[in-house]
Coordinates of C-alpha atoms in Angstrom, one line a residue:
M5 CA 0.4 -0.2 -0.2
I6 CA 2.0 3.4 -1.0
K7 CA 1.6 6.2 1.3
T8 CA -1.0 8.5 0.1
P9 CA -0.4 12.5 0.2
V10 CA -0.2 14.3 3.6
S11 CA -3.3 16.3 3.5
L12 CA -5.3 13.4 1.8
Q13 CA -4.3 11.3 4.7
D14 CA -5.1 14.3 7.2
L15 CA -8.6 14.1 5.4
R16 CA -9.2 10.7 5.5
R17 CA -8.5 10.2 8.9
R18 CA -10.6 13.6 10.2
I19 CA -13.7 11.8 7.9
Y20 CA -12.8 8.0 10.1
I21 CA -13.1 10.5 13.4
K22 CA -16.2 12.1 12.8
A23 CA -18.0 8.7 11.7
K24 CA -16.3 6.9 14.6
A25 CA -17.9 9.6 16.8
E26 CA -20.9 10.1 15.0
P27 CA -22.5 6.6 14.2
S28 CA -25.6 8.6 12.3
W29 CA -24.3 10.9 10.6
R30 CA -24.3 11.8 6.9
F31 CA -21.1 13.2 5.0
W32 CA -22.5 15.3 2.1
G33 CA -19.5 17.3 0.1
L34 CA -17.8 14.4 -0.9
F35 CA -18.1 14.8 -4.5
V36 CA -15.5 17.2 -4.6
H37 CA -12.9 15.4 -2.8
V38 CA -13.2 12.3 -5.4
C39 CA -12.5 15.0 -8.1
K40 CA -9.3 16.4 -7.0
L41 CA -6.2 16.0 -8.8
E42 CA -4.5 15.2 -5.4
T43 CA -6.8 12.4 -5.0
L44 CA -6.7 11.3 -8.6
H45 CA -2.6 10.8 -8.3
A46 CA -2.6 8.9 -5.1
A47 CA -6.0 6.4 -6.5
Y48 CA -3.1 6.4 -9.9
K49 CA -0.5 5.2 -7.9
M50 CA -2.3 2.7 -6.0
A51 CA -3.1 1.1 -9.6
R52 CA 0.1 1.2 -11.5
Q53 CA 2.1 -0.5 -7.7
N54 CA -1.0 -3.2 -7.9
N55 CA 0.2 -3.6 -12.0
G56 CA -3.2 -5.1 -13.1
A57 CA -4.3 -6.4 -16.8
P58 CA -5.2 -3.5 -19.2
G59 CA -8.9 -3.8 -19.8
S60 CA -11.7 -4.0 -22.2
D61 CA -10.4 -1.3 -24.1
G62 CA -6.6 -2.6 -23.9
V63 CA -5.5 0.7 -23.0
T64 CA -1.7 -0.1 -20.7
F65 CA -0.2 2.2 -18.2
E66 CA 3.3 1.8 -20.4
A67 CA 1.0 3.9 -23.0
I68 CA -0.7 6.2 -20.1
E69 CA 2.9 7.0 -19.2
A70 CA 3.9 7.7 -22.5
G71 CA 0.9 10.3 -23.2
G72 CA 1.9 11.6 -19.8
V73 CA 0.0 10.5 -16.7
D74 CA -0.8 13.4 -16.0
V75 CA -2.8 14.9 -18.9
F76 CA -4.9 10.9 -18.2
L77 CA -5.7 12.6 -15.0
G78 CA -6.4 16.2 -16.3
R79 CA -8.9 13.7 -18.8
T80 CA -10.0 11.7 -16.3
R81 CA -11.6 14.3 -13.8
G82 CA -13.0 16.8 -16.7
E83 CA -15.3 13.0 -17.3
V84 CA -15.8 12.9 -13.7
V85 CA -16.5 17.2 -12.9
S86 CA -18.6 16.8 -15.8
R87 CA -20.7 14.1 -15.6
Q88 CA -19.7 12.6 -18.5
C89 CA -18.5 9.6 -17.0
R90 CA -19.3 6.2 -18.1
P91 CA -17.8 3.2 -16.9
M92 CA -16.9 0.7 -19.5
R93 CA -17.7 -3.3 -18.9
N94 CA -15.2 -5.3 -17.2
R95 CA -12.9 -7.5 -18.6
R96 CA -13.7 -11.1 -17.6
K97 CA -11.3 -13.4 -16.7
E98 CA -12.0 -17.5 -15.8
I99 CA -9.7 -18.8 -12.8
P100 CA -9.6 -22.2 -12.3
K101 CA -10.6 -23.5 -8.7
E102 CA -10.6 -27.0 -7.1
G103 CA -13.1 -29.9 -8.8
G104 CA -12.9 -28.2 -12.1
K105 CA -14.6 -24.9 -11.7
V106 CA -14.2 -21.4 -12.3
R107 CA -13.6 -18.0 -10.7
V108 CA -14.6 -15.4 -12.8
Q109 CA -12.2 -12.4 -12.2
S110 CA -13.8 -8.5 -13.8
I111 CA -11.0 -6.0 -14.8
P112 CA -12.0 -2.9 -14.8
S113 CA -10.2 -0.3 -17.5
I114 CA -7.0 1.5 -15.8
R115 CA -9.8 4.5 -15.9
D116 CA -12.3 2.8 -14.3
R117 CA -10.0 1.5 -11.7
V118 CA -8.7 5.5 -11.6
V119 CA -12.3 7.1 -10.8
Q120 CA -13.4 3.2 -8.5
G121 CA -10.0 4.2 -6.6
A122 CA -10.7 7.7 -5.8
L123 CA -14.2 6.6 -4.4
K124 CA -12.9 4.2 -2.1
L125 CA -10.3 6.8 -0.7
I126 CA -12.5 8.7 0.7
L127 CA -15.5 6.8 1.3
E128 CA -13.0 3.8 3.1
P129 CA -13.0 5.9 5.9
I130 CA -16.0 6.6 6.8
F131 CA -17.2 3.0 6.4
E132 CA -14.7 1.6 8.3
A133 CA -15.9 3.2 11.4
D134 CA -18.6 1.0 10.8
F135 CA -17.0 -2.2 10.6
Q136 CA -16.8 -4.7 13.6
D137 CA -14.1 -6.4 14.9
G138 CA -14.6 -9.8 13.5
S139 CA -14.5 -8.7 9.9
Y140 CA -10.7 -8.6 8.4
G141 CA -11.2 -9.2 4.7
Y142 CA -9.1 -7.0 2.6
R143 CA -9.3 -4.0 5.3
P144 CA -6.5 -2.1 6.0
E145 CA -4.4 -2.9 8.5
R146 CA -5.7 -6.5 8.7
S147 CA -5.0 -9.9 7.5
A148 CA -6.0 -13.2 6.9
H149 CA -3.0 -14.6 9.6
E150 CA -5.2 -12.4 11.9
A151 CA -8.4 -13.8 11.6
V152 CA -7.3 -17.6 11.9
S153 CA -5.3 -16.5 15.2
R154 CA -9.1 -15.3 16.6
V155 CA -10.2 -18.2 15.6
A156 CA -7.6 -20.3 16.9
Q157 CA -7.9 -18.3 20.1
A158 CA -11.5 -19.3 20.3
I159 CA -11.0 -22.9 20.2
V160 CA -8.5 -22.6 23.0
H161 CA -11.4 -20.6 25.3
G162 CA -13.3 -23.3 24.6
K163 CA -15.8 -22.9 22.2
T164 CA -15.6 -26.5 20.4
R165 CA -19.3 -26.1 18.3
V166 CA -18.4 -24.5 14.9
I167 CA -20.8 -23.3 12.7
D168 CA -19.0 -22.8 9.3
I169 CA -21.0 -20.9 6.7
D170 CA -20.6 -21.2 3.1
L171 CA -22.5 -18.4 1.2
R172 CA -23.2 -19.7 -3.1
A173 CA -22.3 -17.1 -5.2
Y174 CA -22.4 -14.5 -2.8
F175 CA -20.5 -11.5 -5.1
D176 CA -22.6 -12.3 -8.1
N177 CA -25.8 -11.9 -6.2
V178 CA -25.0 -8.5 -4.3
Q179 CA -28.4 -6.9 -4.3
H180 CA -28.1 -3.2 -5.9
H181 CA -30.6 -1.4 -4.1
V182 CA -30.3 -2.6 -1.1
L183 CA -26.3 -1.5 -1.2
L184 CA -27.3 1.9 -1.9
A185 CA -29.2 2.3 0.7
K186 CA -27.1 1.0 3.0
V187 CA -24.3 3.4 1.4
A188 CA -27.1 6.3 2.0
C189 CA -27.7 5.6 5.3
R190 CA -23.9 7.3 5.5
V191 CA -23.4 9.7 2.2
N192 CA -26.5 12.7 1.4
D193 CA -24.3 13.0 -1.9
D194 CA -26.2 13.0 -5.0
D195 CA -23.0 12.9 -7.2
V196 CA -21.4 10.0 -5.6
M197 CA -24.2 8.1 -5.4
H198 CA -24.9 8.7 -8.8
L199 CA -21.1 7.8 -9.8
L200 CA -21.6 4.9 -7.7
K201 CA -24.5 4.0 -9.0
M202 CA -23.0 3.5 -12.7
M203 CA -19.9 2.0 -11.4
L204 CA -22.5 -0.9 -10.3
K205 CA -24.7 -1.0 -13.4
A206 CA -22.1 -1.0 -15.4
N207 CA -21.9 -5.0 -15.3
G208 CA -25.2 -5.4 -14.8
E209 CA -28.4 -5.0 -12.5
R210 CA -26.8 -7.2 -9.5
G211 CA -23.3 -8.3 -8.0
V212 CA -20.0 -6.6 -7.1
P213 CA -17.4 -8.2 -9.5
Q214 CA -14.3 -9.8 -8.1
G215 CA -10.9 -7.5 -9.0
G216 CA -13.2 -4.4 -9.0
V217 CA -11.4 -1.6 -6.6
L218 CA -14.6 -0.6 -4.7
S219 CA -15.6 -4.7 -4.6
P220 CA -14.1 -5.2 -0.9
V221 CA -15.6 -2.2 1.0
L222 CA -19.2 -2.8 -0.7
S223 CA -19.1 -6.3 0.2
N224 CA -18.1 -5.9 3.8
L225 CA -20.3 -3.1 4.0
Y226 CA -22.8 -5.4 2.6
L227 CA -22.7 -7.8 5.5
N228 CA -21.7 -5.3 8.3
E229 CA -25.8 -5.9 9.8
V230 CA -24.2 -9.7 10.1
D231 CA -21.2 -8.7 11.8
R232 CA -23.4 -6.7 14.1
M233 CA -26.0 -9.1 15.2
L234 CA -23.0 -11.4 15.8
E235 CA -21.6 -9.1 18.2
R236 CA -25.0 -7.8 19.5
A237 CA -25.1 -12.0 20.1
R238 CA -21.4 -11.9 22.0
E239 CA -21.8 -9.2 24.2
V240 CA -25.5 -10.3 25.1
T241 CA -24.2 -14.1 26.7
R242 CA -21.3 -12.7 28.2
E243 CA -20.2 -13.5 31.5
K244 CA -18.0 -10.8 33.2
V245 CA -14.6 -11.6 30.8
R246 CA -16.1 -14.9 29.7
T247 CA -18.0 -15.0 26.0
H248 CA -20.3 -17.9 24.7
V249 CA -20.1 -16.3 20.6
Q250 CA -17.2 -15.5 18.3
Y251 CA -17.1 -14.9 15.7
A252 CA -14.1 -14.6 12.2
R253 CA -15.5 -13.5 8.6
Y254 CA -13.1 -12.5 5.5
A255 CA -15.2 -11.1 3.1
D256 CA -17.6 -14.2 2.2
D257 CA -16.1 -17.0 4.2
L258 CA -17.8 -16.6 7.8
V259 CA -17.6 -19.6 10.7
V260 CA -19.1 -18.8 14.3
L261 CA -17.2 -20.5 17.5
V262 CA -20.1 -21.4 20.3
D263 CA -19.2 -22.2 23.5
P264 CA -21.6 -25.2 24.4
T265 CA -21.0 -25.4 28.6
R266 CA -22.6 -24.1 31.2
G267 CA -26.3 -24.5 29.9
Y268 CA -25.3 -22.2 26.8
A269 CA -26.0 -25.3 24.5
W270 CA -29.3 -23.5 23.2
L271 CA -26.1 -21.0 21.5
E272 CA -25.8 -23.1 19.1
G273 CA -29.7 -22.9 17.0
A274 CA -30.4 -19.7 17.8
V275 CA -27.6 -18.4 15.9
V276 CA -28.4 -20.3 13.4
R277 CA -31.5 -19.5 13.2
R278 CA -30.4 -15.7 13.2
L279 CA -28.1 -15.5 10.5
R280 CA -30.1 -17.5 8.6
E281 CA -32.8 -14.4 8.9
E282 CA -29.9 -11.7 8.5
L283 CA -28.7 -13.7 5.4
G284 CA -32.2 -13.8 4.2
K285 CA -33.0 -10.1 4.5
L286 CA -30.2 -9.0 2.4
G287 CA -31.2 -12.2 -0.7
V288 CA -27.9 -14.4 0.3
E289 CA -28.3 -18.3 0.2
V290 CA -27.1 -20.5 2.0
N291 CA -24.8 -23.2 0.6
E292 CA -26.4 -26.3 2.3
E293 CA -23.4 -29.1 1.1
K294 CA -20.7 -27.3 2.5
S295 CA -22.7 -25.5 5.2
R296 CA -22.1 -27.9 8.2
V297 CA -21.9 -27.4 12.2
A298 CA -18.7 -29.2 13.6
D299 CA -18.1 -30.8 17.2
L300 CA -13.8 -30.8 18.0
T301 CA -14.9 -32.5 21.1
K302 CA -15.7 -35.2 18.6
G303 CA -12.2 -35.3 16.3
E304 CA -14.1 -33.5 14.1
A305 CA -12.2 -30.3 11.6
F306 CA -13.5 -27.7 9.5
G307 CA -11.8 -25.7 7.2
F308 CA -11.4 -22.1 7.2
L309 CA -9.2 -19.5 4.4
G310 CA -6.9 -23.1 3.4
F311 CA -7.1 -23.7 7.0
E312 CA -7.8 -27.0 8.5
F313 CA -8.4 -27.0 12.1
R314 CA -8.6 -30.1 15.1
Q315 CA -8.4 -30.2 18.5
I316 CA -5.9 -32.1 19.8
P317 CA -4.9 -33.1 23.7
T318 CA -2.2 -32.1 24.6
K319 CA 0.7 -34.4 27.0
S320 CA -0.7 -32.5 30.1
G321 CA -4.3 -34.0 29.3
K322 CA -5.3 -30.4 28.1
R323 CA -6.6 -29.6 24.6
R324 CA -5.4 -27.1 22.2
P325 CA -6.3 -26.2 18.6
R326 CA -4.2 -27.7 15.4
Y327 CA -4.3 -26.0 12.3
V328 CA -3.0 -27.4 8.9
P329 CA -2.4 -26.0 5.6
K330 CA -5.6 -28.7 4.2
L331 CA -4.6 -31.5 2.0
K332 CA -6.2 -30.0 -1.7
K333 CA -3.9 -26.6 -1.2
R334 CA -0.9 -28.6 -0.9
T335 CA -2.0 -30.5 -3.7
A336 CA -2.9 -27.5 -5.6
L337 CA 1.1 -26.6 -5.0
L338 CA 2.5 -29.3 -6.2
R339 CA 0.7 -29.9 -9.3
K340 CA 1.2 -26.1 -10.2
L341 CA 4.8 -27.0 -9.5
K342 CA 5.4 -30.0 -11.2
E343 CA 4.1 -28.3 -14.1
E344 CA 6.4 -25.4 -14.3
F345 CA 9.1 -28.5 -13.7
R346 CA 7.4 -30.3 -16.9
R347 CA 7.6 -26.9 -18.5
H348 CA 11.0 -26.1 -18.5
V349 CA 12.6 -30.0 -19.0
S350 CA 14.8 -28.6 -21.1
Q351 CA 16.1 -25.4 -19.4
P352 CA 18.9 -25.2 -17.1
V353 CA 18.3 -25.6 -13.5
D354 CA 18.5 -21.5 -12.6
R355 CA 15.6 -20.7 -14.9
V356 CA 13.7 -23.5 -13.3
I357 CA 14.6 -22.1 -10.0
R358 CA 14.0 -18.5 -10.5
V359 CA 10.5 -19.5 -11.8
I360 CA 9.3 -22.0 -9.2
N361 CA 11.0 -19.3 -5.9
P362 CA 8.0 -17.3 -6.1
I363 CA 5.5 -19.8 -5.8
L364 CA 7.3 -20.9 -3.1
R365 CA 7.8 -17.9 -1.2
G366 CA 4.0 -16.9 -1.8
W367 CA 2.2 -20.5 -0.6
V368 CA 4.9 -20.8 3.0
A369 CA 4.5 -16.3 4.1
Y370 CA 0.7 -17.7 3.5
F371 CA 0.8 -20.7 5.4
R372 CA 3.6 -20.4 8.1
V373 CA 1.5 -19.7 10.8
G374 CA 0.4 -22.7 13.1
N375 CA 1.0 -26.1 13.1
S376 CA 2.2 -26.3 9.8
A377 CA 6.1 -27.8 9.9
R378 CA 5.4 -31.3 9.2
C379 CA 3.6 -30.2 5.8
F380 CA 6.3 -27.7 5.1
N381 CA 9.4 -30.1 5.5
F382 CA 7.2 -32.2 3.2
V383 CA 7.2 -29.6 0.5
R384 CA 10.8 -29.0 1.1
C385 CA 11.8 -32.5 0.3
W386 CA 9.2 -33.1 -2.3
V387 CA 11.1 -29.6 -4.2
E388 CA 14.4 -31.0 -3.6
Q389 CA 13.7 -34.4 -4.8
K390 CA 12.6 -32.7 -8.4
V391 CA 15.6 -30.0 -8.6
R392 CA 17.5 -33.1 -8.1
R393 CA 16.1 -35.1 -10.5
H394 CA 16.0 -32.1 -13.2
L395 CA 20.2 -32.4 -12.4
M396 CA 20.4 -35.8 -13.4
R397 CA 18.5 -35.5 -16.1
S398 CA 20.5 -32.5 -17.2
S399 CA 23.5 -35.2 -17.0
K400 CA 21.7 -38.1 -18.5
R401 CA 21.9 -40.1 -16.0
K402 CA 19.9 -41.9 -13.2
G403 CA 18.8 -41.4 -9.5
L404 CA 19.0 -38.1 -7.4
G405 CA 22.3 -37.3 -7.3
W406 CA 22.7 -37.4 -3.5
K407 CA 26.6 -38.0 -3.6
R408 CA 27.1 -35.7 -6.3
W409 CA 25.2 -32.9 -4.6
S410 CA 24.9 -31.6 -1.2
S411 CA 21.5 -30.5 0.1
Q412 CA 23.3 -26.7 0.8
W413 CA 25.0 -26.4 -2.5
L414 CA 21.5 -26.8 -3.6
Y415 CA 20.4 -24.0 -0.9
T416 CA 23.0 -21.4 -0.8
T417 CA 24.4 -21.5 -4.5
L418 CA 22.0 -22.3 -6.5
G419 CA 19.4 -20.1 -4.6
L420 CA 16.9 -23.0 -4.1
H421 CA 14.3 -21.4 -1.5
N422 CA 14.9 -22.3 2.1
D423 CA 12.9 -20.1 4.5
Y424 CA 10.3 -22.6 5.5
R425 CA 10.0 -21.0 9.6
V426 CA 7.0 -21.3 11.0
V427 CA 5.1 -18.9 13.4
Y428 CA 3.6 -21.2 16.0
Y429 CA 0.6 -20.0 18.0
G430 CA 0.7 -17.5 20.6
H431 CA 2.6 -15.4 18.4
S432 CA 2.1 -12.0 16.8
A433 CA 0.6 -12.7 13.1
K434 CA 1.7 -9.2 11.9
A435 CA 5.2 -10.2 13.2
L436 CA 5.2 -11.8 10.0
P437 CA 7.2 -10.6 6.9
A438 CA 4.5 -9.9 4.6
R439 CA 0.6 -10.2 4.9
A440 CA 0.2 -13.2 1.9
S441 CA -3.5 -12.2 0.7
H442 CA -6.1 -15.4 0.6
N443 CA -6.6 -18.1 -1.3
P444 CA -3.0 -18.9 -2.4

């Protein structure tokens, strides 16, 4: 994330403080801030830093910079100020998922990314003031690791009944009139509302595009009432410092953990009923096939953000959470690496390593929390053997070359990725070297 100019930072800070202090305040006069060149410059820098592919118009960052960024932003500002900015349809790209399914990624044009980024810079502080503590998806200074740690902490405190809710095609089914009504509760600016409505309607009558700059803020806002209901349930059932309900949500991934002891077994059914009521109001459909309730005391497990959670006994007789990368995540990684080895079978080994190192680095950075050591050791050994086999085939020999090349030589001289450190439960997720995104 880039640092915005001081004056823009100050404006965002003042908006946040006002929104936090007065939860019912409706902000006006925001459009003029969206149209400022300072805001548009900051939005362009954010888009440039992400360095995404061009949209449906085919315009690239290189083409914009060849013609002059100031010229491009001046033209964009003129279109926005004169109300002549008409969003283009997003370019659609299918990304393979497990089970032969695909996720449709929507790629806006760079101009639309800049306009959406300007809107986000001004609107985000308002809604950040309203979002709840259990919401982590794509929010500033929050990460998937912190959501995982929150779930593990809840298990430590005895919340062993887990309501795992899967939302069916959530991003595709967000109803625009409901979403705009939620925005209007805090925004009293017709020009901003009109621009936002055009951005939403450019790609259909419902849904928020996965890949849109504004989509993370809007998708969190849409489910904010669900978070508030869970916060109320948490506080209503509190006994001094002990709580009987905890939850964590990362975009559309939601788990609720309930403590069934001390006569609170009824909570599970009550929470499920209220969840369905709130989701029904939003027109969000629950995927019954994937949603379930797990009882950790019976050895059952559940998945959250790519990790598999269980509760296991310790040597002292107590029970603690154990969370490791899901088997299908490890399998997907090895399949991807195998494809790269096959694609580069005739290439020098140093080139192969330059290709696979970023893949390994990103995957390990995401899963280096919890109890991933055994999984990491398996991946490390598998990759080392593949590199050795590549070297031996290049020499037209059989075997893995254990006597020809030491492991130290592979990691120090060739530079094969070797950082498989694990941050165990109890350490701060913020101590990690980088924030890895969801869905590695």
